[in-house]
Amino acid sequence: MSRYKCIISYDGSGFCGYQIQPKDRTVQGELEKALRRIHKQQHILVEGSGRTDAGVHAYGQVIHFDSPLDVPVDKWPTVLNTTLPDDILVKSAELVEDDFHARHKAVGKEYRYRVYTSPERDPFKRFYSHHYPYKLDLQAIEKALGYFLGTHDFTSFCSAKTTVTSKIRTLHEISFTQEKDELVFKFVGNGFLYNMVRIMMGTILEVGRGRKKPEQIPIIIEEKNRKLAGKTAGPEGLYLWKVFYE
Amino acid sequence: MSRYKCIISYDGSGFCGYQIQPKDRTVQGELEKALRRIHKQQHILVEGSGRTDAGVHAYGQVIHFDSPLDVPVDKWPTVLNTTLPDDILVKSAELVEDDFHARHKAVGKEYRYRVYTSPERDPFKRFYSHHYPYKLDLQAIEKALGYFLGTHDFTSFCSAKTTVTSKIRTLHEISFTQEKDELVFKFVGNGFLYNMVRIMMGTILEVGRGRKKPEQIPIIIEEKNRKLAGKTAGPEGLYLWKVFYE
């Protein structure tokens, strides 16, 4: 039995999220279905670095699985890709120690969030970038981003459904760049709570539109109250970009 | 009754083509459904500059329709866009003479075709760019393109199903540019036969891969035999870019 770590990419628009579900089409479900076919109906559990919601994309999600098959490690991407549907791609595979775990061993993640602000929606972007048709004050946004940096209790920026014990997380980097008619935000941290990036984004966009002041961000953080933050921005703009390990 | 000309854009991946069909989802079908809603169940015929096949996109398709409603011309895009599904966008509307006709008055069209050649398929491009994972000889392609220019009988480059009387068309421009990891081909002509761009593209790609020589193109044209040309390249790479009128 060997353990393999794979970096995968997927277009989230055709999935009801990452995590397997009895009826709906999910990324984990399709991965396990492909592995079952490759292993002659033997069930192979796939562990991901974390879930992504319906409509959320991944450019560099990490998974691991154990296999008794004698497939050379560099052949695994091809073997999987010829079996997987074409909205999931295995980009690389690596033989890892038996104690590697895609979720438990992750020490950080990078997410990106794409926004476009043209007055009209773009039919070609509807699944891939968030439409926010307002003039944005980029200086105010820049200022708001700074307040999120560092270690905070992010209770105000996670879904009320979140059940984890500690809501303290550290953000190492938050920035944005302009790519043609889109703004691309980058979030790097040691971990992210449920909906955290999307709620931060919803709040940042309200700052950009002038509905909140950048100076309100530290107060919202302090209050630990989800109701004070902005709306949860749509899943279509969100990409799990990279997962970091020691 | 006033006649309106609209420029529309659509993501073809969710449509069984442009032309209305009894059961399947089509662009014309969605446009007429939206207009019927706006006109309190009165049927409004929509005429397009031409059909596009299932999976083929449009950046600048042109349509026209007649309406008895007193909607200011600059309001038509908004009125339509709030009723249309979000994979179709009306980009502009213009009041035209009663004898304007989107198809009959068109004097030329521009198509674009996107290709990417990376060894691995890209989940995010699967509906928007044609995957051709081979090293391409761009000089050979450049040379091949030249042979298509001008006025020819394009019988070898149209579907055998084509029923039009004359298969003579004039191509004014054929060129390509590199955009990041994609090649974007541009075709401008006075008209295009059924599947013509896709069959030219299939042939051009075979030249790029070394399976045909550029010098074979004039012979293939001369022979007027569909079997001599290359495969019909996939619909996902094709965009109806612009329609020209006098």
CSV table of C-alpha atoms in Angstrom, one decimal:
chain,number,residue,atom,x,y,z
A,1,MET,CA,0.0,0.0,0.0
A,2,SER,CA,1.4,3.4,-1.0
A,3,ARG,CA,0.1,6.9,-0.2
A,4,TYR,CA,-0.1,9.4,-3.0
A,5,LYS,CA,-0.5,13.2,-2.7
A,6,CYS,CA,-2.1,14.9,-5.8
A,7,ILE,CA,-2.6,18.5,-6.7
A,8,ILE,CA,-5.9,18.8,-8.5
A,9,SER,CA,-7.8,21.6,-10.3
A,10,TYR,CA,-11.5,21.7,-10.9
A,11,ASP,CA,-14.2,24.0,-12.3
A,12,GLY,CA,-16.6,24.1,-9.4
A,13,SER,CA,-19.6,25.2,-11.5
A,14,GLY,CA,-20.7,21.7,-12.2
A,15,PHE,CA,-20.3,20.4,-8.6
A,16,CYS,CA,-22.4,20.5,-5.5
A,17,GLY,CA,-19.1,21.2,-3.7
A,18,TYR,CA,-16.1,19.1,-2.9
A,19,GLN,CA,-17.4,16.7,-0.2
A,20,ILE,CA,-19.1,13.5,-1.2
A,21,GLN,CA,-22.9,13.4,-0.9
A,22,PRO,CA,-25.3,10.5,-1.4
A,23,LYS,CA,-27.0,11.9,-4.5
A,24,ASP,CA,-25.4,15.1,-5.8
A,25,ARG,CA,-22.4,15.3,-8.1
A,26,THR,CA,-19.3,16.2,-6.0
A,27,VAL,CA,-15.5,16.4,-6.6
A,28,GLN,CA,-14.7,13.8,-4.0
A,29,GLY,CA,-17.5,11.6,-5.4
A,30,GLU,CA,-16.0,11.8,-8.9
A,31,LEU,CA,-12.5,11.1,-7.6
A,32,GLU,CA,-13.6,8.1,-5.7
A,33,LYS,CA,-15.7,6.8,-8.6
A,34,ALA,CA,-12.6,7.1,-10.9
A,35,LEU,CA,-10.4,5.3,-8.3
A,36,ARG,CA,-13.0,2.6,-7.8
A,37,ARG,CA,-12.9,1.9,-11.6
A,38,ILE,CA,-9.1,1.9,-11.6
A,39,HIS,CA,-9.1,-0.5,-8.6
A,40,LYS,CA,-11.7,-3.0,-10.0
A,41,GLN,CA,-14.5,-1.9,-7.8
A,42,GLN,CA,-12.4,-1.7,-4.6
A,43,HIS,CA,-13.4,1.5,-2.6
A,44,ILE,CA,-10.5,4.0,-2.2
A,45,LEU,CA,-11.1,6.8,0.2
A,46,VAL,CA,-10.0,10.3,-1.0
A,47,GLU,CA,-9.1,12.9,1.7
A,48,GLY,CA,-8.9,16.5,0.6
A,49,SER,CA,-7.2,19.5,2.3
A,50,GLY,CA,-10.7,20.8,3.0
A,51,ARG,CA,-14.1,21.3,1.5
A,52,THR,CA,-15.1,23.8,-1.1
A,53,ASP,CA,-18.7,24.8,-1.5
A,54,ALA,CA,-20.9,24.4,-4.6
A,55,GLY,CA,-19.6,26.6,-7.4
A,56,VAL,CA,-16.2,27.3,-5.8
A,57,HIS,CA,-13.3,26.4,-7.9
A,58,ALA,CA,-9.8,25.0,-7.2
A,59,TYR,CA,-6.6,25.6,-9.0
A,60,GLY,CA,-4.5,23.8,-6.5
A,61,GLN,CA,-6.6,21.6,-4.2
A,62,VAL,CA,-4.6,18.8,-2.5
A,63,ILE,CA,-5.9,15.3,-1.9
A,64,HIS,CA,-4.3,12.0,-0.8
A,65,PHE,CA,-5.3,8.4,-1.2
A,66,ASP,CA,-3.8,4.9,-0.6
A,67,SER,CA,-3.4,2.4,-3.4
A,68,PRO,CA,-2.2,-1.2,-3.6
A,69,LEU,CA,-1.6,-0.8,-7.3
A,70,ASP,CA,1.9,-0.9,-8.8
A,71,VAL,CA,1.4,2.3,-10.9
A,72,PRO,CA,4.6,4.4,-11.2
A,73,VAL,CA,4.0,7.7,-9.5
A,74,ASP,CA,4.5,9.8,-12.6
A,75,LYS,CA,1.8,7.8,-14.4
A,76,TRP,CA,-0.9,8.5,-11.8
A,77,PRO,CA,-2.0,11.8,-13.3
A,78,THR,CA,-2.6,10.2,-16.8
A,79,VAL,CA,-4.3,7.1,-15.3
A,80,LEU,CA,-6.7,9.4,-13.3
A,81,ASN,CA,-7.2,12.0,-16.0
A,82,THR,CA,-8.3,9.4,-18.6
A,83,THR,CA,-10.9,8.2,-16.1
A,84,LEU,CA,-12.1,11.5,-14.6
A,85,PRO,CA,-14.7,13.8,-16.1
A,86,ASP,CA,-13.1,16.8,-17.9
A,87,ASP,CA,-14.0,19.4,-15.2
A,88,ILE,CA,-11.4,17.8,-12.8
A,89,LEU,CA,-7.7,17.6,-13.6
A,90,VAL,CA,-5.0,15.9,-11.7
A,91,LYS,CA,-2.0,18.1,-12.2
A,92,SER,CA,0.6,16.2,-10.3
A,93,ALA,CA,1.1,13.1,-8.1
A,94,GLU,CA,3.8,12.5,-5.5
A,95,LEU,CA,4.6,9.4,-3.4
A,96,VAL,CA,4.4,10.5,0.3
A,97,GLU,CA,5.0,9.0,3.8
A,98,ASP,CA,2.2,6.9,5.3
A,99,ASP,CA,1.5,9.6,7.9
A,100,PHE,CA,1.0,12.4,5.3
A,101,HIS,CA,-2.6,13.7,5.5
A,102,ALA,CA,-4.0,16.3,3.1
A,103,ARG,CA,-6.1,18.0,5.7
A,104,HIS,CA,-4.2,17.4,9.0
A,105,LYS,CA,-0.8,18.3,7.7
A,106,ALA,CA,-1.8,21.5,5.9
A,107,VAL,CA,-0.2,24.5,7.5
A,108,GLY,CA,-1.7,27.2,5.3
A,109,LYS,CA,-3.8,28.0,2.2
A,110,GLU,CA,-4.0,30.6,-0.5
A,111,TYR,CA,-7.4,31.6,-1.9
A,112,ARG,CA,-8.0,34.0,-4.8
A,113,TYR,CA,-11.2,35.9,-5.5
A,114,ARG,CA,-12.1,37.4,-8.9
A,115,VAL,CA,-14.5,40.4,-9.2
A,116,TYR,CA,-15.5,42.4,-12.2
A,117,THR,CA,-17.3,45.7,-12.0
A,118,SER,CA,-18.6,46.5,-15.5
A,119,PRO,CA,-22.2,47.8,-15.6
A,120,GLU,CA,-23.3,44.8,-17.7
A,121,ARG,CA,-22.9,41.2,-16.6
A,122,ASP,CA,-20.7,39.1,-18.9
A,123,PRO,CA,-22.2,35.8,-20.0
A,124,PHE,CA,-18.7,34.2,-20.2
A,125,LYS,CA,-17.8,35.2,-16.6
A,126,ARG,CA,-21.0,34.1,-14.9
A,127,PHE,CA,-19.4,31.0,-13.3
A,128,TYR,CA,-15.9,32.4,-13.0
A,129,SER,CA,-15.9,35.9,-11.6
A,130,HIS,CA,-18.2,37.8,-9.2
A,131,HIS,CA,-20.2,40.6,-10.8
A,132,TYR,CA,-20.3,43.7,-8.6
A,133,PRO,CA,-21.4,46.6,-10.9
A,134,TYR,CA,-20.3,49.5,-8.9
A,135,LYS,CA,-17.4,52.0,-8.9
A,136,LEU,CA,-15.0,50.9,-6.3
A,137,ASP,CA,-12.7,53.1,-4.2
A,138,LEU,CA,-9.5,51.1,-4.4
A,139,GLN,CA,-7.7,53.2,-1.8
A,140,ALA,CA,-10.4,52.5,0.7
A,141,ILE,CA,-10.2,48.8,-0.2
A,142,GLU,CA,-6.4,48.8,0.2
A,143,LYS,CA,-6.8,50.3,3.7
A,144,ALA,CA,-9.5,47.8,4.7
A,145,LEU,CA,-7.3,44.9,3.7
A,146,GLY,CA,-4.6,46.0,6.1
A,147,TYR,CA,-6.9,45.6,9.1
A,148,PHE,CA,-7.4,41.9,8.4
A,149,LEU,CA,-3.7,41.1,8.4
A,150,GLY,CA,-2.3,39.2,11.4
A,151,THR,CA,-3.9,37.1,14.1
A,152,HIS,CA,-7.6,37.7,15.0
A,153,ASP,CA,-10.7,36.0,16.2
A,154,PHE,CA,-12.7,35.8,12.9
A,155,THR,CA,-16.1,35.0,14.4
A,156,SER,CA,-17.6,38.0,12.6
A,157,PHE,CA,-16.3,36.6,9.3
A,158,CYS,CA,-17.6,33.0,9.4
A,159,SER,CA,-20.9,31.3,8.9
A,160,ALA,CA,-23.0,31.1,12.1
A,161,LYS,CA,-23.1,27.4,11.4
A,162,THR,CA,-19.3,27.0,12.1
A,163,THR,CA,-18.7,24.6,14.9
A,164,VAL,CA,-14.9,24.6,15.3
A,165,THR,CA,-13.7,25.5,18.8
A,166,SER,CA,-11.2,28.2,17.9
A,167,LYS,CA,-12.0,30.9,15.5
A,168,ILE,CA,-8.6,32.4,15.8
A,169,ARG,CA,-6.7,32.5,12.5
A,170,THR,CA,-3.7,34.3,11.1
A,171,LEU,CA,-3.7,36.1,7.8
A,172,HIS,CA,-0.2,36.5,6.3
A,173,GLU,CA,-1.1,38.3,3.1
A,174,ILE,CA,-4.1,40.1,1.6
A,175,SER,CA,-3.7,42.0,-1.6
A,176,PHE,CA,-5.2,42.6,-5.0
A,177,THR,CA,-4.2,43.2,-8.5
A,178,GLN,CA,-5.9,44.4,-11.6
A,179,GLU,CA,-6.1,41.9,-14.5
A,180,LYS,CA,-7.8,43.5,-17.5
A,181,ASP,CA,-11.3,44.3,-16.3
A,182,GLU,CA,-11.1,42.2,-13.2
A,183,LEU,CA,-9.8,42.7,-9.7
A,184,VAL,CA,-8.1,39.6,-8.3
A,185,PHE,CA,-7.8,39.3,-4.5
A,186,LYS,CA,-5.3,37.1,-2.8
A,187,PHE,CA,-5.7,35.7,0.7
A,188,VAL,CA,-2.9,33.7,2.4
A,189,GLY,CA,-3.3,32.4,5.9
A,190,ASN,CA,-2.8,29.5,8.3
A,191,GLY,CA,-6.4,28.4,7.9
A,192,PHE,CA,-9.8,29.7,6.9
A,193,LEU,CA,-13.2,29.3,8.6
A,194,TYR,CA,-16.3,28.3,6.8
A,195,ASN,CA,-17.3,31.1,4.3
A,196,MET,CA,-14.5,33.3,5.7
A,197,VAL,CA,-13.1,34.5,2.4
A,198,ARG,CA,-16.5,35.1,0.9
A,199,ILE,CA,-17.7,37.1,4.0
A,200,MET,CA,-14.4,39.1,4.0
A,201,MET,CA,-14.9,39.8,0.3
A,202,GLY,CA,-18.5,40.8,0.8
A,203,THR,CA,-17.4,43.3,3.4
A,204,ILE,CA,-14.4,44.5,1.4
A,205,LEU,CA,-16.7,45.2,-1.6
A,206,GLU,CA,-19.1,47.2,0.7
A,207,VAL,CA,-16.1,49.3,1.7
A,208,GLY,CA,-15.2,49.8,-1.9
A,209,ARG,CA,-18.7,51.0,-2.7
A,210,GLY,CA,-18.6,53.4,0.2
A,211,ARG,CA,-21.2,51.6,2.3
A,212,LYS,CA,-18.8,50.8,5.1
A,213,LYS,CA,-15.6,52.7,6.1
A,214,PRO,CA,-12.3,50.9,6.3
A,215,GLU,CA,-12.1,51.9,10.0
A,216,GLN,CA,-15.1,49.8,10.7
A,217,ILE,CA,-13.2,46.6,10.0
A,218,PRO,CA,-11.3,46.4,13.3
A,219,ILE,CA,-14.6,47.2,15.2
A,220,ILE,CA,-16.4,44.4,13.3
A,221,ILE,CA,-13.6,42.0,14.1
A,222,GLU,CA,-13.7,43.0,17.8
A,223,GLU,CA,-17.4,42.6,18.1
A,224,LYS,CA,-17.4,38.9,17.1
A,225,ASN,CA,-20.8,39.3,15.5
A,226,ARG,CA,-21.5,37.9,12.0
A,227,LYS,CA,-24.3,40.4,11.5
A,228,LEU,CA,-21.9,43.3,11.5
A,229,ALA,CA,-19.9,42.0,8.5
A,230,GLY,CA,-21.0,42.3,4.9
A,231,LYS,CA,-22.9,39.7,2.8
A,232,THR,CA,-21.3,36.4,1.8
A,233,ALA,CA,-20.0,37.1,-1.7
A,234,GLY,CA,-20.9,34.6,-4.4
A,235,PRO,CA,-19.0,31.3,-4.8
A,236,GLU,CA,-18.3,31.9,-8.5
A,237,GLY,CA,-15.4,34.3,-7.8
A,238,LEU,CA,-13.6,32.0,-5.3
A,239,TYR,CA,-10.6,29.8,-6.1
A,240,LEU,CA,-8.7,27.5,-3.7
A,241,TRP,CA,-5.4,28.4,-5.2
A,242,LYS,CA,-2.7,26.6,-3.1
A,243,VAL,CA,-2.3,24.5,0.0
A,244,PHE,CA,0.9,24.7,2.0
A,245,TYR,CA,2.6,21.9,3.9
A,246,GLU,CA,5.8,21.9,6.1
B,1,MET,CA,-44.4,49.1,-35.0
B,2,SER,CA,-40.7,49.8,-34.8
B,3,ARG,CA,-37.8,47.6,-35.9
B,4,TYR,CA,-34.8,47.2,-33.6
B,5,LYS,CA,-31.4,45.8,-34.3
B,6,CYS,CA,-29.5,44.4,-31.3
B,7,ILE,CA,-26.0,43.2,-30.8
B,8,ILE,CA,-26.0,40.2,-28.5
B,9,SER,CA,-23.4,38.0,-26.9
B,10,TYR,CA,-23.9,34.5,-25.6
B,11,ASP,CA,-22.1,31.6,-24.0
B,12,GLY,CA,-23.0,28.7,-26.4
B,13,SER,CA,-22.2,26.0,-23.9
B,14,GLY,CA,-25.7,25.8,-22.5
B,15,PHE,CA,-27.5,26.0,-25.8
B,16,CYS,CA,-28.5,23.5,-28.5
B,17,GLY,CA,-27.5,26.2,-31.0
B,18,TYR,CA,-29.0,29.5,-32.1
B,19,GLN,CA,-32.0,28.4,-34.0
B,20,ILE,CA,-35.3,27.7,-32.2
B,21,GLN,CA,-36.3,24.0,-31.8
B,22,PRO,CA,-39.5,22.5,-30.3
B,23,LYS,CA,-37.9,21.0,-27.2
B,24,ASP,CA,-34.2,22.0,-26.8
B,25,ARG,CA,-32.9,25.2,-25.2
B,26,THR,CA,-31.8,27.6,-28.0
B,27,VAL,CA,-30.7,31.2,-28.1
B,28,GLN,CA,-33.6,32.2,-30.4
B,29,GLY,CA,-36.0,30.3,-28.2
B,30,GLU,CA,-34.8,32.2,-25.1
B,31,LEU,CA,-35.0,35.6,-26.9
B,32,GLU,CA,-38.5,35.0,-28.1
B,33,LYS,CA,-39.6,33.7,-24.7
B,34,ALA,CA,-38.2,37.0,-23.1
B,35,LEU,CA,-39.9,39.1,-25.8
B,36,ARG,CA,-43.2,37.3,-25.3
B,37,ARG,CA,-43.0,38.0,-21.6
B,38,ILE,CA,-42.3,41.7,-22.3
B,39,HIS,CA,-45.2,41.9,-24.8
B,40,LYS,CA,-47.8,40.2,-22.5
B,41,GLN,CA,-47.8,36.9,-24.4
B,42,GLN,CA,-47.7,38.3,-27.9
B,43,HIS,CA,-45.3,36.3,-30.1
B,44,ILE,CA,-42.4,38.4,-31.4
B,45,LEU,CA,-40.3,36.8,-34.1
B,46,VAL,CA,-36.5,37.2,-33.7
B,47,GLU,CA,-34.3,37.0,-36.8
B,48,GLY,CA,-30.6,36.4,-36.4
B,49,SER,CA,-27.8,37.1,-38.8
B,50,GLY,CA,-27.3,33.3,-39.1
B,51,ARG,CA,-27.3,30.2,-37.0
B,52,THR,CA,-24.6,29.1,-34.7
B,53,ASP,CA,-24.3,25.4,-33.7
B,54,ALA,CA,-24.6,23.8,-30.3
B,55,GLY,CA,-21.6,24.9,-28.2
B,56,VAL,CA,-20.6,27.8,-30.5
B,57,HIS,CA,-20.4,31.2,-28.8
B,58,ALA,CA,-21.2,34.7,-29.9
B,59,TYR,CA,-19.5,37.9,-29.0
B,60,GLY,CA,-21.3,40.0,-31.5
B,61,GLN,CA,-24.3,38.2,-33.0
B,62,VAL,CA,-26.9,40.5,-34.6
B,63,ILE,CA,-30.6,40.1,-34.4
B,64,HIS,CA,-33.7,42.2,-35.2
B,65,PHE,CA,-37.3,42.2,-34.1
B,66,ASP,CA,-40.4,44.4,-34.5
B,67,SER,CA,-42.2,45.8,-31.4
B,68,PRO,CA,-45.3,47.8,-31.0
B,69,LEU,CA,-44.1,48.9,-27.5
B,70,ASP,CA,-43.2,52.5,-26.7
B,71,VAL,CA,-39.8,51.6,-25.1
B,72,PRO,CA,-37.0,54.2,-25.7
B,73,VAL,CA,-34.3,52.5,-27.8
B,74,ASP,CA,-31.6,53.0,-25.1
B,75,LYS,CA,-33.8,51.1,-22.6
B,76,TRP,CA,-34.2,48.0,-24.7
B,77,PRO,CA,-30.9,46.3,-23.5
B,78,THR,CA,-31.9,46.7,-19.8
B,79,VAL,CA,-35.5,45.6,-20.5
B,80,LEU,CA,-34.3,42.5,-22.3
B,81,ASN,CA,-31.4,41.7,-20.0
B,82,THR,CA,-33.5,41.7,-16.9
B,83,THR,CA,-35.8,39.1,-18.5
B,84,LEU,CA,-33.1,37.0,-20.3
B,85,PRO,CA,-31.2,34.1,-18.7
B,86,ASP,CA,-27.6,35.2,-17.7
B,87,ASP,CA,-25.9,33.3,-20.5
B,88,ILE,CA,-27.3,35.8,-23.1
B,89,LEU,CA,-26.5,39.5,-23.0
B,90,VAL,CA,-28.0,42.2,-25.2
B,91,LYS,CA,-25.1,44.6,-25.6
B,92,SER,CA,-26.8,47.4,-27.6
B,93,ALA,CA,-30.0,48.2,-29.4
B,94,GLU,CA,-30.6,50.5,-32.3
B,95,LEU,CA,-33.8,51.7,-34.1
B,96,VAL,CA,-33.5,50.7,-37.8
B,97,GLU,CA,-35.5,51.1,-41.0
B,98,ASP,CA,-38.3,48.7,-41.6
B,99,ASP,CA,-36.4,47.0,-44.4
B,100,PHE,CA,-33.4,46.2,-42.3
B,101,HIS,CA,-32.9,42.4,-41.9
B,102,ALA,CA,-30.2,40.9,-39.7
B,103,ARG,CA,-29.5,38.0,-42.2
B,104,HIS,CA,-30.4,39.5,-45.6
B,105,LYS,CA,-28.5,42.7,-45.1
B,106,ALA,CA,-25.4,41.2,-43.6
B,107,VAL,CA,-22.4,41.8,-46.0
B,108,GLY,CA,-19.8,40.0,-44.0
B,109,LYS,CA,-18.8,38.3,-40.8
B,110,GLU,CA,-15.9,37.9,-38.5
B,111,TYR,CA,-15.3,34.6,-36.6
B,112,ARG,CA,-12.6,33.9,-34.0
B,113,TYR,CA,-11.4,30.4,-33.0
B,114,ARG,CA,-9.4,29.7,-29.8
B,115,VAL,CA,-7.0,26.8,-29.5
B,116,TYR,CA,-4.7,25.8,-26.6
B,117,THR,CA,-2.0,23.3,-27.0
B,118,SER,CA,-0.8,22.4,-23.5
B,119,PRO,CA,-0.3,18.6,-23.0
B,120,GLU,CA,-3.0,18.6,-20.3
B,121,ARG,CA,-6.5,19.7,-20.8
B,122,ASP,CA,-7.7,22.7,-18.7
B,123,PRO,CA,-10.9,22.2,-16.8
B,124,PHE,CA,-11.7,26.0,-17.1
B,125,LYS,CA,-11.2,26.0,-20.9
B,126,ARG,CA,-13.3,23.0,-21.8
B,127,PHE,CA,-16.2,25.0,-23.1
B,128,TYR,CA,-14.2,28.0,-24.3
B,129,SER,CA,-11.1,26.9,-26.2
B,130,HIS,CA,-10.3,23.9,-28.4
B,131,HIS,CA,-7.7,21.6,-26.9
B,132,TYR,CA,-5.1,20.4,-29.4
B,133,PRO,CA,-2.2,19.0,-27.4
B,134,TYR,CA,0.4,19.0,-30.1
B,135,LYS,CA,3.4,21.1,-30.9
B,136,LEU,CA,2.4,23.4,-33.8
B,137,ASP,CA,4.6,24.6,-36.7
B,138,LEU,CA,3.4,28.3,-36.7
B,139,GLN,CA,5.3,29.1,-39.9
B,140,ALA,CA,3.5,26.3,-41.7
B,141,ILE,CA,0.2,27.5,-40.3
B,142,GLU,CA,1.0,31.1,-41.5
B,143,LYS,CA,1.7,29.8,-45.0
B,144,ALA,CA,-1.5,27.7,-45.0
B,145,LEU,CA,-3.7,30.6,-44.1
B,146,GLY,CA,-2.5,32.6,-47.1
B,147,TYR,CA,-4.0,30.0,-49.5
B,148,PHE,CA,-7.5,30.5,-48.1
B,149,LEU,CA,-7.5,34.3,-48.8
B,150,GLY,CA,-9.5,35.6,-51.7
B,151,THR,CA,-12.4,34.2,-53.6
B,152,HIS,CA,-12.8,30.4,-53.9
B,153,ASP,CA,-15.4,27.6,-54.1
B,154,PHE,CA,-15.3,26.3,-50.6
B,155,THR,CA,-17.1,23.0,-51.3
B,156,SER,CA,-14.2,21.0,-49.6
B,157,PHE,CA,-14.6,23.1,-46.5
B,158,CYS,CA,-18.3,22.8,-45.8
B,159,SER,CA,-20.5,20.1,-44.4
B,160,ALA,CA,-21.8,17.7,-47.1
B,161,LYS,CA,-25.3,18.6,-45.8
B,162,THR,CA,-25.0,22.2,-47.1
B,163,THR,CA,-27.7,22.9,-49.6
B,164,VAL,CA,-26.9,26.5,-50.7
B,165,THR,CA,-26.5,26.9,-54.5
B,166,SER,CA,-23.2,28.7,-54.6
B,167,LYS,CA,-20.3,27.7,-52.4
B,168,ILE,CA,-18.2,30.6,-53.6
B,169,ARG,CA,-17.1,32.9,-50.8
B,170,THR,CA,-14.5,35.5,-50.3
B,171,LEU,CA,-12.2,35.6,-47.3
B,172,HIS,CA,-10.7,39.1,-46.7
B,173,GLU,CA,-8.5,38.2,-43.7
B,174,ILE,CA,-7.2,35.2,-41.9
B,175,SER,CA,-4.7,35.6,-39.2
B,176,PHE,CA,-3.8,34.5,-35.7
B,177,THR,CA,-2.3,35.9,-32.6
B,178,GLN,CA,-0.8,34.4,-29.5
B,179,GLU,CA,-2.7,35.3,-26.3
B,180,LYS,CA,-1.0,33.8,-23.2
B,181,ASP,CA,-1.2,30.0,-23.8
B,182,GLU,CA,-3.8,30.3,-26.6
B,183,LEU,CA,-3.8,30.8,-30.3
B,184,VAL,CA,-6.6,33.0,-31.5
B,185,PHE,CA,-7.5,32.8,-35.2
B,186,LYS,CA,-9.5,35.5,-36.9
B,187,PHE,CA,-11.6,34.9,-40.1
B,188,VAL,CA,-13.2,37.8,-41.9
B,189,GLY,CA,-15.2,37.1,-45.1
B,190,ASN,CA,-18.3,38.0,-47.0
B,191,GLY,CA,-20.1,34.9,-45.8
B,192,PHE,CA,-19.4,31.4,-44.4
B,193,LEU,CA,-20.8,28.0,-45.3
B,194,TYR,CA,-22.1,25.5,-42.8
B,195,ASN,CA,-19.2,24.3,-40.6
B,196,MET,CA,-16.7,26.2,-42.9
B,197,VAL,CA,-14.6,27.8,-40.1
B,198,ARG,CA,-14.5,24.6,-38.1
B,199,ILE,CA,-13.4,22.6,-41.2
B,200,MET,CA,-10.8,25.2,-42.1
B,201,MET,CA,-9.5,25.1,-38.5
B,202,GLY,CA,-9.4,21.3,-38.4
B,203,THR,CA,-7.3,21.4,-41.6
B,204,ILE,CA,-5.1,24.3,-40.4
B,205,LEU,CA,-4.3,22.3,-37.2
B,206,GLU,CA,-3.4,19.3,-39.2
B,207,VAL,CA,-0.9,21.5,-41.1
B,208,GLY,CA,0.4,22.8,-37.8
B,209,ARG,CA,1.0,19.3,-36.6
B,210,GLY,CA,2.7,18.3,-39.8
B,211,ARG,CA,0.0,15.9,-41.0
B,212,LYS,CA,-0.7,18.0,-44.1
B,213,LYS,CA,1.6,20.4,-46.0
B,214,PRO,CA,0.5,24.0,-46.5
B,215,GLU,CA,0.9,23.4,-50.3
B,216,GLN,CA,-1.9,20.9,-50.2
B,217,ILE,CA,-4.5,23.6,-49.3
B,218,PRO,CA,-4.9,25.0,-52.9
B,219,ILE,CA,-5.2,21.4,-54.1
B,220,ILE,CA,-7.9,20.6,-51.5
B,221,ILE,CA,-9.8,23.7,-52.5
B,222,GLU,CA,-9.5,22.8,-56.2
B,223,GLU,CA,-10.8,19.3,-55.8
B,224,LYS,CA,-14.1,20.4,-54.2
B,225,ASN,CA,-14.2,17.3,-52.0
B,226,ARG,CA,-15.0,17.5,-48.3
B,227,LYS,CA,-13.1,14.2,-47.7
B,228,LEU,CA,-9.8,15.8,-48.5
B,229,ALA,CA,-10.0,18.5,-45.9
B,230,GLY,CA,-9.3,18.0,-42.2
B,231,LYS,CA,-11.7,17.1,-39.4
B,232,THR,CA,-14.4,19.5,-38.2
B,233,ALA,CA,-12.7,21.2,-35.2
B,234,GLY,CA,-14.9,21.3,-32.0
B,235,PRO,CA,-17.6,24.0,-31.5
B,236,GLU,CA,-16.1,25.1,-28.1
B,237,GLY,CA,-13.3,27.2,-29.8
B,238,LEU,CA,-15.6,29.1,-32.1
B,239,TYR,CA,-17.0,32.6,-31.6
B,240,LEU,CA,-19.2,34.6,-34.0
B,241,TRP,CA,-17.3,37.9,-33.4
B,242,LYS,CA,-18.9,40.5,-35.5
B,243,VAL,CA,-21.5,40.9,-38.3
B,244,PHE,CA,-21.0,43.6,-40.9
B,245,TYR,CA,-23.6,45.7,-42.7
B,246,GLU,CA,-23.4,48.4,-45.3
